């Protein structure tokens, strides 16, 4: 009887540890902060390399597209703070000067690569 209780206890500990490890690895990879441009640019060094969803507005006349490609460079701003962004791919129909955007990606030191989301 005692041996059976030890087996059940050991199995439970292993299952709980496996579940906790799986939960931790899943959440740590999928975690993204939702921030506004001015919040991030108040201390950009703290956010370098961090996965973010960044909210702001496309700066007027900042959208540049390479000819015959889907490479875009633009800036987004909020409350006076500005972040440069790069994107490669088909942009949503609502992407234009002054439009509200939420970008998913990482903040880089020299330029950021983002994925616009609806």
CSV table of C-alpha atoms in Angstrom, one decimal:
chain,number,residue,atom,x,y,z
A,1,UNK,CA,0.0,0.0,0.0
A,2,UNK,CA,2.8,2.4,0.9
A,3,UNK,CA,4.6,1.7,-2.4
A,4,UNK,CA,1.5,2.5,-4.4
A,5,UNK,CA,1.1,5.9,-2.6
A,6,UNK,CA,4.7,6.7,-3.4
A,7,UNK,CA,4.1,5.9,-7.1
A,8,UNK,CA,1.0,8.0,-7.2
A,9,UNK,CA,2.8,10.9,-5.5
A,10,UNK,CA,5.8,10.7,-7.7
A,11,UNK,CA,3.6,10.6,-10.9
A,12,UNK,CA,1.7,13.6,-9.6
A,13,UNK,CA,4.8,15.6,-9.0
A,14,UNK,CA,6.2,14.8,-12.5
A,15,UNK,CA,2.9,15.7,-14.2
A,16,UNK,CA,2.6,19.0,-12.3
A,17,UNK,CA,6.2,19.9,-13.1
A,18,UNK,CA,5.7,19.1,-16.8
A,19,UNK,CA,2.5,21.1,-16.9
A,20,UNK,CA,4.2,24.1,-15.2
A,21,UNK,CA,7.2,23.9,-17.5
A,22,UNK,CA,4.9,23.8,-20.6
A,23,UNK,CA,2.8,26.7,-19.3
A,24,UNK,CA,5.9,28.8,-18.5
A,25,UNK,CA,7.5,28.2,-22.0
A,26,UNK,CA,4.3,29.0,-23.8
A,27,UNK,CA,3.5,32.2,-21.9
A,28,UNK,CA,7.1,33.5,-22.0
A,29,UNK,CA,7.3,33.2,-25.8
A,30,UNK,CA,3.8,34.6,-26.5
A,31,UNK,CA,3.9,37.5,-24.2
A,32,UNK,CA,3.7,40.9,-25.8
A,33,UNK,CA,3.3,44.3,-24.2
A,34,UNK,CA,0.7,46.7,-25.5
A,35,UNK,CA,2.2,50.2,-25.3
A,36,UNK,CA,1.7,53.7,-26.8
A,37,UNK,CA,4.6,55.3,-28.7
A,38,UNK,CA,5.1,58.0,-26.0
A,39,UNK,CA,5.3,55.3,-23.2
A,40,UNK,CA,8.0,53.4,-25.1
A,41,UNK,CA,10.0,56.4,-26.2
A,42,UNK,CA,10.2,57.8,-22.6
A,43,UNK,CA,12.8,55.1,-22.0
A,44,UNK,CA,13.5,53.2,-25.3
A,45,UNK,CA,16.6,51.4,-23.9
A,46,UNK,CA,14.3,49.4,-21.6
A,47,UNK,CA,12.3,48.2,-24.6
A,48,UNK,CA,15.0,47.2,-27.1
A,49,UNK,CA,14.4,43.7,-28.4
A,50,UNK,CA,11.2,43.3,-26.4
A,51,UNK,CA,8.1,42.0,-28.3
A,52,UNK,CA,5.6,44.8,-28.4
A,53,UNK,CA,2.3,45.9,-29.8
A,54,UNK,CA,2.8,49.6,-30.4
A,55,UNK,CA,-0.1,52.0,-30.8
A,56,UNK,CA,0.2,55.3,-32.6
A,57,UNK,CA,-0.6,57.3,-35.7
A,58,UNK,CA,1.2,57.3,-39.1
A,59,UNK,CA,3.1,60.6,-39.4
A,60,UNK,CA,2.0,62.7,-42.4
A,61,UNK,CA,4.1,62.2,-45.5
A,62,UNK,CA,6.4,59.7,-43.8
A,63,UNK,CA,5.4,56.7,-45.8
A,64,UNK,CA,8.1,55.7,-48.3
A,65,UNK,CA,7.8,52.6,-50.5
A,66,UNK,CA,10.6,51.1,-52.5
A,67,UNK,CA,9.7,51.0,-56.2
A,68,UNK,CA,8.4,47.7,-57.4
A,69,UNK,CA,8.6,46.1,-53.9
A,70,UNK,CA,6.5,45.7,-50.8
A,71,UNK,CA,9.1,47.4,-48.5
A,72,UNK,CA,7.8,50.3,-46.5
A,73,UNK,CA,9.5,52.8,-44.2
A,74,UNK,CA,7.3,55.1,-42.2
A,75,UNK,CA,7.0,56.8,-38.8
A,76,UNK,CA,4.4,56.5,-36.1
A,77,UNK,CA,3.8,59.0,-33.4
A,78,UNK,CA,1.7,59.7,-30.3
A,79,UNK,CA,1.8,62.7,-28.0
A,80,UNK,CA,4.9,64.1,-29.8
A,81,UNK,CA,7.0,61.0,-29.6
A,82,UNK,CA,8.0,59.3,-32.9
A,83,UNK,CA,9.2,55.8,-33.8
A,84,UNK,CA,10.6,54.8,-37.2
A,85,UNK,CA,9.3,51.6,-38.6
A,86,UNK,CA,9.9,49.2,-41.5
A,87,UNK,CA,7.5,46.7,-43.0
A,88,UNK,CA,7.7,44.2,-45.8
A,89,UNK,CA,4.4,42.9,-47.2
A,90,UNK,CA,0.9,43.9,-48.2
A,91,UNK,CA,-0.4,46.6,-46.0
A,92,UNK,CA,-4.1,47.0,-45.0
A,93,UNK,CA,-6.3,49.3,-47.0
A,94,UNK,CA,-6.6,51.6,-44.0
A,95,UNK,CA,-2.8,52.2,-44.0
A,96,UNK,CA,-2.3,55.9,-45.0
A,97,UNK,CA,-1.2,59.3,-43.6
A,98,UNK,CA,-2.6,60.0,-40.2
A,99,UNK,CA,-4.2,56.6,-39.8
A,100,UNK,CA,-4.3,54.8,-36.4
A,101,UNK,CA,-2.1,51.7,-36.3
A,102,UNK,CA,-1.1,49.0,-34.0
A,103,UNK,CA,2.2,47.4,-34.9
A,104,UNK,CA,3.5,44.1,-33.7
A,105,UNK,CA,7.2,43.5,-33.6
A,106,UNK,CA,10.4,44.4,-31.7
A,107,UNK,CA,11.9,47.8,-31.1
A,108,UNK,CA,15.4,48.0,-32.6
A,109,UNK,CA,18.2,50.4,-31.9
A,110,UNK,CA,18.6,51.7,-35.5
A,111,UNK,CA,15.3,50.8,-37.1
A,112,UNK,CA,12.3,48.7,-36.1
A,113,UNK,CA,10.6,45.9,-38.0
A,114,UNK,CA,6.9,45.8,-37.4
A,115,UNK,CA,3.8,44.0,-38.6
A,116,UNK,CA,0.8,46.2,-38.9
A,117,UNK,CA,-2.4,44.7,-37.5
A,118,UNK,CA,-6.0,45.6,-37.9
